Amino acid sequence: MMAGRRLAMAVVLAGWAVLRAEGSGPRQEPPQAVFRAATEAVFADVSVEISGARMPGLTASDFILTDNGVPQRVESVDPQAMPIDVTVIEDVSHGTRSPWKFDLSPREIIERVNRDISALAAMLRPEDRIRLLTIDTYVHQVFPMQPAAGVSISELATDGASSANDGLIIAMLRPGEPGRRHLVIAGMRGSDRTSAAERSAVREVARQSDAVLHVVEREASQLGDRHNQRNRSWGVLPSRGTDEVTLAGVAALTGGTVHPIGVFGTRDLIREFKEIVDRFRGGYVLRYVPQGVKRDGWHEIAVRVPAVPNATIRARRGYFAEAPAVSVPAASGATGAAPTARPMAPATLQDLAAIFDRGDDGAVQRALRQTRDLRRVMREYRDGGTPWPGEPKRDAIFVLELAASGVIGRDAETRDDALALLREYEDLVRPPLGVDAFECAWHGAAISILQGALRAGVAAETVDRQIARCPADSRLLLARAVIGDQLASTSTARAGVSRETLADFTSSEALLRYEAAMKYPGVADEARIRAAWLAYRNGQGPSALAYLDRVQPAIADPILRYFSHLVRGQVLRSMKRFDEAIAAYRAALEAWPTAQSARVGLMTLTVTHGDRREAEMLAEAVQSAPATAFDPWWFYWQGQYLDFSAVLEQLREMAR
Amino acid sequence: MGSGAGSTAAAQTLVATNLLDQYLQGRFEEVVATLSAQEDLNDLVEQLKRDGETWVDADGPSERARRELTAATLALEAARVGEIKEWKDPQELGVAGYTYLITFWEAPTKLLEWGCALLRRSEQPGPMERWWQLAAMAVAQRAKDDEFLYGGVNFPGRYSRTTMVSPTLEIEHLRHLRERFPGEPRFQIAEPIALEFVPSAVDLATKMFRALQDEVDVGGEATLRLGAMELRHATAGSGARSRVAAGGSTAPPPVAPRGSVDEALALFRRAESLTRDPWVIYLSRYLSGWALEAKNHPVEAERAYRGALAVLPRAQSVSVSLGSLLFRQGRRSEGSALVERMIAADPMPPDPWREYAAADYRFWPELLARLRAEIRR
């Protein structure tokens, strides 16, 4: 009926939306199923214009629509009956200076945005909704989709670099809701500088989006950008819109348009709103249920109006019907997911990470003991990276637990791997801004592990590096003395250490190191006790007693209290001050009632001094002590490893 | 990151010594609100130059260090507040066929330099000066101005042969730091970071980053930035990443004129192995995702993006990149849900990608907290 007219006609097919028919249940079709009637409907916003003017009066029978080449039976839906969801995007990023631009103050920007959204809200109906996104360095959702009445804002982040592409993508990714149409109105200014997405990604998202995008160019950008680039390099990568994709092309894919800036003016969104909303409301909405085509994948759509054969038809190319989701695991590590508990012994890093995440230290230790192949776990960790990429402190604590088990592993390779892991992590634990309390505490725990394993050669090198990082850390200074003592005194610790190295570690050098540690209140008592034991072993009883006399009488730590009395007992005994020695042993037993060493010391002394009955009772107690009875003295040569659990707990506290 | 707008503090005549007193009393936010309301900070600069040292000395030697830090930190806060509005005014002067570039520095830069000079008066830098200098450098890095940090060097090819850069007004802020803290890793890496985006200085920046790759404290970040530069060169202007990954397209990746995506990927892997800094790990994984998209390996790209998401679960950049990738591959619901979750986050978590060029500004909250704690002490 229009064939003879000389008017150009454009058919704009806009806003395809794949929407589930109201009342339908969960989708049942298998992949690649052919659409069945009345299960899923496709809605399409269509506007028909003649020389830019909307053409009313068309009916469904005026349109021919093909889906992947298959003609479809369409019906028309009254667009007025469908509420509109409007996403407004306001670019509030840095106002670059140029002759063509003006800088707005943050307050003026807020006022302008408020004017815009109030004007738009006034055009919407009660059943319509609106949300506001702002573009700055970040894209912010100032308020989510909500009824339009009374929306306003009081605060905005402004003046950053523009992330326009990301703003457009975030807006267009919003899924359409059944029975509602989604319109995106974007007020843009300046070039994109910080977006994650390139313009070509915007284009591809636009191609498949349910939304109709209209872009209003608010201010010229090119001059300002050149000026700005010369002053400062805002961008991380070249401008994110440098490829050939234009905003006009992007908007056209959705059935929208770009409303360009005038030569001298700036564009006011309000002026454009009415035209955009009127055009959106005044178009056509076609509905069809795809017939004779495979359900999943890309659907190429073509629309014609046969009555107007010369019409220029611009239309969305199609829509995408989604296949069932397939998830892909993250790059490495546990990624925070907590696998379900397994009854079997933990075999992998992920198993152990899951146990560690439960926060039960005992369970972690048990799991590590049960792990058959610690080497494998350590290899997984070193090759695959941390299971806690966002929580370096948690990761650092886990490494300590892993290494503590490894250094006492069954085979030399496991032990060596554990030492290597500790060495590597010594660098990794360093925070970017320089040493902090957590790092020093971590070193304290790590050197405890080396002391516990009697790897004094490695420990001697390690502690020097650690002290260079944490020179005032008293725990490390004491560690240095203990390690020197180990190297000077114990054959196990000396094993595998070169003769040249050992030459540096003598008893007198160890004593000097203990003296140095005694200047630090936190470790002074332990340094004195250990110095006393060293002096005693060197046959310097009076000197040993002098150290012990300087130990605080009310020392709080029961293990140190026990050590103090036990060492005193030994020293006094060597000086033949037997009664005082007996008193010291009794005090040691008071401090640690199940201590076998104190019992034996007391027993051997009492037996030679006539109290056989007490000696027999002590012998009986020694022999009948439960296997679990623990004597801290057994671990004297493991140095600060006795505190390992306490330091771990301290680290956990710091990580919280 | 953009500045928060909407402050109710009205612009008022500013008296520097009053502000210094308030800042010394720990009324930090009050002072910052006052500074934020100022349109022009030049008067503050002049007042500090005139009255600052007298104020520092006013309470005797025992309080001098604290008051010095207070004055320098107030200048730093003012510079941070003002740097978005103004930074420098570069002028071009044409004489006899030559163009002379002359930079006039505006108030924020002068404030930074005033604070820097105040602290540099002591013969040996103390720990608090280190924290202040780290914070000042962070503020300067947010301005993304290599000229302020490194100096207006005319790298070969930077300007035309008839262009002259005036050396007399250069600040070269990093030179001060190099002299005061020769072994400080953050100041060492700041030099190539300053040059990273200067096209004619790319080779120099690359060389500097390479020299830092084995440094324990900054090796991870140096390697990451080398990878980012490599990727930038390999993909610049191609628009390749999204095109090749979109809609099942099988278009081959473009021929890179310079830089290799594979080399970039290797650098990202190495960077991650050198550090436990979540910022570096996030970016290594995130940019690996980019690189893998550019190679048309969407499955691996998705895995890399998910790795980045594991570092910072609602980071905006990876949410958009991954959401968009999934959406374009037809997994619309998954992509949409990811982005909708991210955009609903309040507050929005910091995003390493967004802050990449601002470098150490990511440390600003921690650095400022240290300075304020010392002043409050």
XYZ file of N, CA and C in Angstrom, chain A residues 18 94 97 103 105-107 110 131 133 136-141 154-161 163 165-166 169-176 193-206 208-210 227 230-238 240 242-244 319-333 335-336 381-382 384-386 388-392 395 425-436 469, chain B residues 1-8 39 83-88 90-92 101 106 130-131 134 142-146 159 184 186 197 216-217 228 231-232 235-243 246-247 272-278 281 285-286 290 299 302-304 306-308 310-312 316-318 320-321 323-324 327-336 339-340 342-344 348-357 360 362-363 366-367 370:
642
model
N 14.652 -12.352 24.415
C 14.196 -13.730 24.536
C 13.610 -13.868 25.923
N 36.576 12.771 34.844
C 37.349 14.014 34.862
C 37.007 14.942 33.702
N 40.057 19.851 30.212
C 39.909 21.244 29.813
C 40.170 21.411 28.316
N 34.596 22.935 32.847
C 34.736 22.058 34.008
C 33.598 22.308 34.966
N 32.104 21.697 38.746
C 32.525 21.298 40.086
C 31.750 20.036 40.460
N 32.243 19.290 41.422
C 31.489 18.107 41.847
C 30.044 18.435 42.229
N 29.863 19.574 42.893
C 28.506 19.956 43.293
C 27.628 20.201 42.064
N 26.600 16.923 40.495
C 25.491 16.293 41.210
C 24.175 16.970 40.851
N 17.146 2.998 36.998
C 18.357 2.855 37.812
C 19.431 3.781 37.236
N 23.525 4.462 36.716
C 24.941 4.098 36.754
C 25.754 5.352 36.450
N 32.979 6.728 36.076
C 34.142 7.467 36.557
C 35.302 6.481 36.409
N 36.280 6.535 37.290
C 37.304 5.490 37.237
C 36.634 4.131 37.419
N 35.657 4.101 38.292
C 34.828 2.911 38.463
C 33.440 3.216 37.917
N 32.726 2.165 37.567
C 31.306 2.315 37.278
C 30.563 2.065 38.588
N 29.725 2.987 38.964
C 28.966 2.827 40.201
C 27.480 2.709 39.886
N 26.831 1.815 40.594
C 25.367 1.798 40.536
C 24.897 2.697 41.673
N 22.719 12.459 46.479
C 23.379 13.528 47.228
C 24.896 13.421 47.146
N 25.405 12.304 46.691
C 26.849 12.127 46.687
C 27.266 11.297 45.484
N 28.376 11.649 44.896
C 28.904 10.906 43.750
C 30.413 10.897 43.805
N 31.015 9.828 43.308
C 32.450 9.849 43.059
C 32.643 10.427 41.672
N 33.456 11.462 41.569
C 33.656 12.124 40.283
C 35.140 12.338 40.047
N 35.453 12.878 38.891
C 36.798 13.377 38.600
C 37.842 12.310 38.341
N 37.431 11.079 38.158
C 38.406 10.057 37.815
C 38.561 9.967 36.307
N 39.157 8.879 35.866
C 39.282 8.619 34.436
C 38.054 7.831 33.985
N 35.581 5.143 32.453
C 35.480 3.716 32.132
C 34.173 3.493 31.383
N 33.332 2.178 28.387
C 32.979 0.881 27.793
C 32.407 -0.065 28.836
N 33.043 -0.078 30.006
C 32.552 -0.969 31.062
C 31.150 -0.563 31.496
N 28.688 -1.895 29.008
C 28.538 -3.352 29.111
C 27.728 -3.722 30.346
N 28.053 -3.087 31.454
C 27.317 -3.402 32.689
C 25.828 -3.119 32.492
N 25.524 -2.022 31.828
C 24.112 -1.676 31.600
C 23.439 -2.698 30.696
N 24.124 -3.086 29.639
C 23.468 -3.941 28.641
C 23.444 -5.416 29.028
N 24.288 -5.793 29.982
C 24.274 -7.202 30.412
C 23.060 -7.514 31.283
N 22.406 -6.501 31.753
C 21.259 -6.758 32.636
C 20.226 -7.574 31.868
N 19.837 -8.735 32.420
C 18.888 -9.571 31.676
C 17.503 -8.933 31.650
N 16.832 -9.106 30.543
C 15.467 -8.602 30.449
C 14.535 -9.392 31.352
N 39.345 5.547 29.205
C 40.756 5.424 29.580
C 41.046 4.237 30.489
N 40.069 3.754 31.184
C 40.410 2.717 32.169
C 39.545 1.467 32.065
N 38.747 1.379 31.045
C 37.840 0.233 30.982
C 38.581 -1.088 30.876
N 37.947 -2.097 31.419
C 38.436 -3.446 31.194
C 38.097 -3.884 29.775
N 36.991 -3.381 29.257
C 36.497 -3.860 27.966
C 36.890 -2.927 26.833
N 37.181 -3.518 25.713
C 37.396 -2.737 24.507
C 36.042 -2.448 23.877
N 36.071 -1.476 22.950
C 34.822 -1.110 22.287
C 34.248 -2.288 21.504
N 35.117 -3.117 20.969
C 34.607 -4.249 20.198
C 33.835 -5.222 21.090
N 34.229 -5.316 22.372
C 33.459 -6.152 23.293
C 32.091 -5.530 23.558
N 32.065 -4.198 23.613
C 30.778 -3.506 23.785
C 29.870 -3.858 22.615
N 30.461 -3.853 21.445
C 29.671 -4.171 20.257
C 29.089 -5.581 20.343
N 29.916 -6.525 20.752
C 29.428 -7.909 20.777
C 28.357 -8.104 21.849
N 28.519 -7.423 22.956
C 27.492 -7.501 23.995
C 26.210 -6.832 23.491
N 26.356 -5.703 22.805
C 25.179 -5.003 22.285
C 24.412 -5.889 21.316
N 23.920 -8.913 21.412
C 23.122 -9.956 22.066
C 22.283 -9.450 23.231
N 22.370 -8.168 23.504
C 21.695 -7.645 24.690
C 20.186 -7.560 24.481
N 19.461 -7.605 25.593
C 18.021 -7.407 25.547
C 17.656 -5.930 25.503
N 44.694 17.361 24.746
C 45.260 18.265 25.742
C 45.655 17.478 26.989
N 48.738 15.216 26.758
C 50.018 15.894 26.786
C 50.415 16.226 28.225
N 49.392 16.491 29.010
C 49.682 16.831 30.398
C 49.974 15.611 31.245
N 49.150 14.638 31.104
C 49.295 13.460 31.956
C 48.812 12.243 31.189
N 49.455 11.167 31.424
C 49.019 9.949 30.753
C 48.026 9.226 31.641
N 46.776 9.381 31.357
C 45.756 8.773 32.203
C 45.609 7.287 31.943
N 45.921 6.904 30.737
C 45.502 5.562 30.341
C 46.510 4.482 30.673
N 45.991 3.316 30.932
C 46.830 2.158 31.179
C 47.208 1.527 29.849
N 46.229 1.400 29.031
C 46.450 0.928 27.677
C 46.024 2.058 26.744
N 46.328 1.930 25.479
C 45.802 2.933 24.558
C 44.291 3.017 24.732
N 40.617 2.816 25.099
C 39.875 1.572 24.944
C 38.902 1.632 23.779
N 39.872 2.644 20.628
C 40.681 2.986 19.464
C 40.368 2.131 18.246
N 39.686 1.039 18.430
C 39.411 0.243 17.229
C 38.303 0.913 16.423
N 37.902 0.232 15.405
C 37.054 0.866 14.417
C 35.581 0.935 14.839
N 19.561 -12.968 18.041
C 19.617 -13.147 19.491
C 20.280 -14.487 19.769
N 20.631 -14.675 21.026
C 21.336 -15.899 21.406
C 20.509 -16.657 22.426
N 20.206 -17.882 22.124
C 19.507 -18.730 23.098
C 20.547 -19.551 23.840
N 20.474 -19.469 25.131
C 21.549 -19.960 25.980
C 21.533 -21.471 26.150
N 22.715 -22.063 26.038
C 22.863 -23.492 26.324
C 23.079 -23.669 27.819
N 22.895 -24.874 28.332
C 23.148 -25.092 29.756
C 24.571 -24.704 30.127
N 24.738 -24.190 31.360
C 26.037 -23.659 31.789
C 27.063 -24.764 31.968
N 28.313 -24.442 31.617
C 29.452 -25.325 31.890
C 30.446 -24.491 32.667
N 30.821 -24.951 33.845
C 31.741 -24.124 34.631
C 33.177 -24.549 34.388
N 34.061 -23.569 34.448
C 35.496 -23.807 34.267
C 36.187 -23.460 35.565
N 37.055 -24.326 36.053
C 37.702 -24.027 37.329
C 38.668 -22.854 37.211
N 38.988 -22.293 38.371
C 39.901 -21.152 38.393
C 41.308 -21.594 38.044
N 42.183 -20.588 37.830
C 43.531 -20.847 37.334
C 44.321 -21.773 38.242
N 44.262 -21.538 39.512
C 45.035 -22.382 40.406
C 44.498 -22.234 41.806
N 44.904 -23.161 42.645
C 44.605 -23.026 44.054
C 43.184 -23.403 44.406
N 40.908 -21.415 45.592
C 39.993 -20.343 45.234
C 38.897 -20.132 46.255
N 39.171 -20.438 47.489
C 38.223 -20.123 48.544
C 37.089 -21.122 48.674
N 51.974 -27.072 45.729
C 51.938 -25.703 46.228
C 52.922 -24.829 45.440
N 54.120 -25.344 45.239
C 55.132 -24.520 44.584
C 54.839 -24.345 43.098
N 51.700 -24.759 41.587
C 50.362 -24.238 41.287
C 50.033 -22.931 41.953
N 50.841 -22.510 42.883
C 50.548 -21.238 43.545
C 49.689 -21.423 44.776
N 49.461 -20.327 45.410
C 48.777 -20.351 46.690
C 47.282 -20.639 46.555
N 45.286 -19.385 48.546
C 44.661 -18.174 49.098
C 45.297 -16.937 48.476
N 45.068 -16.723 47.193
C 45.772 -15.624 46.520
C 45.404 -14.249 47.064
N 44.259 -14.154 47.679
C 43.857 -12.857 48.216
C 44.155 -12.693 49.691
N 44.722 -13.725 50.305
C 44.966 -13.669 51.747
C 46.400 -14.116 52.044
N 47.350 -13.242 51.811
C 48.752 -13.652 51.953
C 49.115 -14.103 53.367
N 48.006 -17.652 53.851
C 48.908 -18.486 53.066
C 50.233 -18.698 53.809
N 59.793 -18.974 50.854
C 58.751 -18.143 51.460
C 59.331 -17.016 52.301
N 60.564 -17.205 52.717
C 61.230 -16.128 53.459
C 61.212 -14.834 52.631
N 61.315 -14.961 51.325
C 61.211 -13.792 50.442
C 59.760 -13.405 50.197
N 58.926 -14.425 50.014
C 57.538 -14.123 49.646
C 56.763 -13.460 50.776
N 57.190 -13.693 52.003
C 56.420 -13.155 53.132
C 56.644 -11.649 53.302
N 57.619 -11.119 52.597
C 57.919 -9.695 52.766
C 56.798 -8.836 52.184
N 56.210 -7.959 52.987
C 55.124 -7.116 52.467
C 55.668 -5.999 51.585
N 54.838 -5.477 50.684
C 55.336 -4.515 49.696
C 55.933 -3.246 50.303
N 55.412 -2.813 51.411
C 55.883 -1.533 51.950
C 57.027 -1.690 52.950
N 57.517 -2.877 53.121
C 58.617 -3.075 54.057
C 58.198 -3.947 55.215
N 59.183 -4.292 55.983
C 58.970 -5.275 57.041
C 57.901 -4.797 58.033
N 57.111 -5.734 58.511
C 56.105 -5.400 59.521
C 56.098 -6.483 60.608
N 66.436 -8.262 58.585
C 65.095 -7.711 58.340
C 64.478 -7.157 59.623
N 41.160 6.606 41.430
C 39.832 6.659 42.050
C 39.368 8.101 42.092
N 38.137 8.286 41.843
C 37.620 9.639 41.850
C 37.476 10.166 43.253
N 37.386 11.456 43.349
C 37.226 12.050 44.668
C 35.759 12.037 45.042
N 35.501 11.930 46.312
C 34.121 11.953 46.764
C 33.606 13.375 46.704
N 32.493 13.556 46.061
C 31.931 14.896 45.979
C 30.759 14.988 46.927
N 30.337 16.177 47.152
C 29.157 16.334 47.974
C 29.469 16.819 49.365
N 30.721 17.224 49.591
C 31.091 17.738 50.902
C 30.316 19.017 51.182
N 29.955 19.192 52.429
C 29.171 20.364 52.779
C 30.039 21.505 53.278
N 38.913 26.326 46.267
C 39.053 26.311 44.813
C 40.518 26.465 44.419
N 45.005 17.769 43.560
C 45.714 17.330 42.350
C 44.801 17.021 41.172
N 43.561 16.685 41.450
C 42.657 16.400 40.335
C 42.261 17.691 39.626
N 42.115 18.748 40.408
C 41.684 20.015 39.801
C 42.815 20.658 39.012
N 44.004 20.641 39.542
C 45.111 21.307 38.866
C 46.403 20.593 39.225
N 47.318 20.634 38.308
C 48.596 19.974 38.552
C 49.738 20.807 37.968
N 49.623 21.070 36.662
C 50.663 21.900 36.054
C 50.076 22.595 34.834
N 51.460 23.523 31.300
C 52.555 23.522 30.329
C 52.321 24.586 29.254
N 53.333 25.349 28.982
C 53.227 26.406 27.972
C 54.236 26.131 26.857
N 53.865 26.552 25.681
C 54.783 26.425 24.542
C 55.145 27.820 24.071
N 59.277 24.305 25.525
C 58.245 23.811 26.432
C 58.605 24.259 27.844
N 51.631 23.904 39.379
C 50.535 24.504 40.146
C 50.596 24.037 41.598
N 60.530 8.367 55.694
C 60.315 7.317 54.684
C 58.822 7.125 54.419
N 58.050 7.034 55.506
C 56.604 6.843 55.300
C 56.001 8.045 54.572
N 56.953 7.909 50.927
C 56.161 6.880 50.225
C 54.759 7.411 49.933
N 49.505 9.158 41.470
C 48.092 9.240 41.054
C 47.910 10.316 39.991
N 48.780 11.327 40.031
C 48.700 12.371 39.017
C 49.227 11.899 37.664
N 49.909 10.788 37.662
C 50.371 10.154 36.409
C 51.154 11.140 35.549
N 52.126 11.773 36.159
C 52.902 12.771 35.439
C 54.379 12.426 35.520
N 54.904 11.889 34.441
C 56.311 11.485 34.450
C 57.233 12.684 34.607
N 59.830 14.555 21.327
C 59.352 15.805 20.734
C 60.027 15.987 19.376
N 65.795 1.959 48.766
C 64.359 1.705 48.955
C 63.737 1.130 47.674
N 60.672 0.567 46.703
C 59.508 1.237 46.109
C 59.935 2.462 45.315
N 54.496 4.805 30.593
C 53.526 5.253 29.594
C 54.066 6.364 28.705
N 63.994 -8.897 45.492
C 63.007 -9.651 46.271
C 61.704 -8.871 46.450
N 61.818 -7.588 46.759
C 60.623 -6.853 47.151
C 59.782 -6.370 45.977
N 52.852 -6.459 31.178
C 51.794 -5.550 30.728
C 52.281 -4.726 29.537
N 52.311 -6.974 26.527
C 50.946 -7.184 26.031
C 50.426 -5.927 25.341
N 50.768 -4.792 25.924
C 50.318 -3.521 25.347
C 50.860 -3.391 23.926
N 49.172 -5.914 21.458
C 47.751 -5.791 21.116
C 47.320 -4.359 20.840
N 48.233 -3.407 20.945
C 47.842 -2.000 20.830
C 47.096 -1.743 19.532
N 45.934 -1.127 19.674
C 45.199 -0.681 18.504
C 44.543 -1.775 17.702
N 44.751 -3.004 18.107
C 44.205 -4.079 17.287
C 42.742 -4.340 17.580
N 42.333 -4.028 18.791
C 40.975 -4.377 19.191
C 40.774 -5.867 19.115
N 41.881 -6.576 19.193
C 41.862 -7.999 18.869
C 41.176 -8.838 19.929
N 41.387 -8.437 21.151
C 41.038 -9.339 22.229
C 39.570 -9.730 22.177
N 38.712 -8.710 22.089
C 37.309 -9.069 22.117
C 36.860 -9.624 20.785
N 37.455 -9.122 19.708
C 36.969 -9.549 18.407
C 37.186 -11.045 18.219
N 34.886 -13.283 20.391
C 33.446 -13.037 20.394
C 32.702 -13.964 19.446
N 31.551 -14.358 19.911
C 30.589 -15.008 19.035
C 31.125 -16.192 18.256
N 53.735 -13.998 39.110
C 52.946 -14.593 40.196
C 53.806 -15.457 41.099
N 54.819 -16.073 40.515
C 55.667 -16.952 41.328
C 56.606 -16.162 42.239
N 56.736 -14.882 41.993
C 57.713 -14.080 42.732
C 57.115 -13.314 43.902
N 55.835 -13.424 44.098
C 55.227 -12.559 45.104
C 53.997 -13.199 45.725
N 53.606 -12.695 46.857
C 52.309 -13.021 47.438
C 51.457 -11.769 47.562
N 51.824 -10.736 46.848
C 51.062 -9.499 46.863
C 49.785 -9.712 46.036
N 48.628 -9.694 46.663
C 47.393 -9.962 45.916
C 47.205 -9.037 44.719
N 49.250 -10.531 41.978
C 48.682 -11.817 41.541
C 47.401 -11.575 40.739
N 46.974 -12.594 36.738
C 45.924 -13.494 36.249
C 44.963 -12.768 35.307
N 44.626 -11.558 35.698
C 43.668 -10.800 34.888
C 44.240 -10.523 33.496
N 43.363 -11.495 29.479
C 43.384 -10.630 28.286
C 44.209 -11.281 27.176
N 38.597 -20.580 26.647
C 38.479 -21.456 27.823
C 39.594 -21.142 28.823
N 38.976 -17.791 30.385
C 37.992 -17.877 31.466
C 38.654 -18.388 32.744
N 39.518 -19.376 32.594
C 40.186 -19.934 33.769
C 41.066 -18.870 34.437
N 41.758 -18.114 33.615
C 42.619 -17.056 34.170
C 41.772 -15.991 34.867
N 38.878 -16.388 36.200
C 38.340 -16.935 37.457
C 39.430 -16.955 38.535
N 40.665 -17.166 38.103
C 41.779 -17.082 39.047
C 41.891 -15.687 39.636
N 41.706 -14.680 38.800
C 41.751 -13.291 39.296
C 40.574 -13.026 40.233
N 39.247 -15.110 42.115
C 39.524 -15.753 43.403
C 40.373 -14.849 44.296
N 41.137 -13.971 43.687
C 41.947 -13.033 44.481
C 41.050 -11.940 45.053
N 40.243 -11.351 44.202
C 39.357 -10.256 44.616
C 37.966 -10.544 44.056
N 35.897 -5.058 39.875
C 35.066 -4.648 38.749
C 35.636 -5.083 37.404
N 36.952 -4.932 37.241
C 37.513 -5.188 35.918
C 37.320 -6.642 35.505
N 37.640 -7.560 36.393
C 37.522 -8.958 35.989
C 36.055 -9.372 35.917
N 33.670 -7.518 34.801
C 33.205 -7.062 33.484
C 33.813 -7.937 32.382
N 35.117 -8.203 32.496
C 35.764 -8.987 31.431
C 35.207 -10.405 31.357
N 32.348 -11.508 32.776
C 30.910 -11.451 32.500
C 30.665 -11.249 31.016
N 31.433 -10.354 30.437
C 31.271 -10.065 29.021
C 31.677 -11.267 28.166
N 28.953 -13.882 28.436
C 27.758 -13.411 27.726
C 27.943 -13.581 26.217
N 29.116 -13.195 25.752
C 29.368 -13.268 24.309
C 29.458 -14.712 23.820
N 29.749 -15.612 24.761
C 29.801 -17.019 24.381
C 28.458 -17.703 24.532
N 27.458 -16.920 24.857
C 26.126 -17.484 24.963
C 25.731 -17.893 26.362
N 26.636 -17.717 27.331
C 26.290 -18.048 28.727
C 25.817 -16.767 29.396
N 24.667 -16.320 28.900
C 24.171 -14.999 29.260
C 23.847 -14.881 30.740
N 23.138 -15.872 31.259
C 22.702 -15.768 32.653
C 23.895 -15.674 33.586
N 24.893 -16.517 33.320
C 26.084 -16.545 34.165
C 26.817 -15.201 34.104
N 26.981 -14.698 32.891
C 27.666 -13.421 32.714
C 26.923 -12.283 33.369
N 25.612 -12.268 33.165
C 24.800 -11.191 33.747
C 24.838 -11.241 35.263
N 28.045 -9.860 36.764
C 28.141 -8.394 36.711
C 27.135 -7.749 37.657
N 25.958 -8.310 37.729
C 24.945 -7.732 38.635
C 25.405 -7.839 40.087
N 28.489 -7.875 41.093
C 29.593 -6.906 41.266
C 29.066 -5.495 41.431
N 28.137 -5.100 40.578
C 27.718 -3.697 40.579
C 26.872 -3.382 41.818
N 26.316 -4.418 42.416
C 25.512 -4.202 43.632
C 26.393 -4.094 44.879
N 32.258 -0.531 46.801
C 32.950 -1.185 45.696
C 34.394 -1.480 46.120
N 34.837 -2.724 46.032
C 36.228 -2.998 46.433
C 37.215 -2.353 45.456
N 38.397 -1.993 45.940
C 39.392 -1.422 45.031
C 39.753 -2.427 43.930
N 40.017 -1.905 42.782
C 40.286 -2.769 41.632
C 41.707 -2.505 41.129
N 42.590 -3.494 41.196
C 43.972 -3.267 40.778
C 44.095 -2.768 39.340
N 43.222 -3.225 38.483
C 43.306 -2.756 37.106
C 43.014 -1.265 37.020
N 41.969 -0.848 37.695
C 41.621 0.572 37.672
C 42.736 1.427 38.274
N 43.452 0.858 39.236
C 44.470 1.634 39.939
C 45.867 1.370 39.379
N 45.936 0.633 38.304
C 47.250 0.208 37.792
C 48.189 1.389 37.579
N 47.705 2.389 36.871
C 48.585 3.509 36.536
C 48.872 4.388 37.747
N 51.547 3.230 43.425
C 51.550 3.086 44.881
C 50.410 3.830 45.573
N 47.707 2.815 45.706
C 46.952 1.744 46.378
C 47.316 1.653 47.849
N 48.483 2.134 48.221
C 48.910 2.072 49.619
C 48.473 3.307 50.418
N 46.938 3.034 54.010
C 47.882 2.539 55.018
C 48.938 3.588 55.349
N 49.428 4.240 54.320
C 50.483 5.238 54.534
C 49.960 6.421 55.340
N 49.519 5.608 58.989
C 50.789 5.624 59.749
C 51.182 7.052 60.112
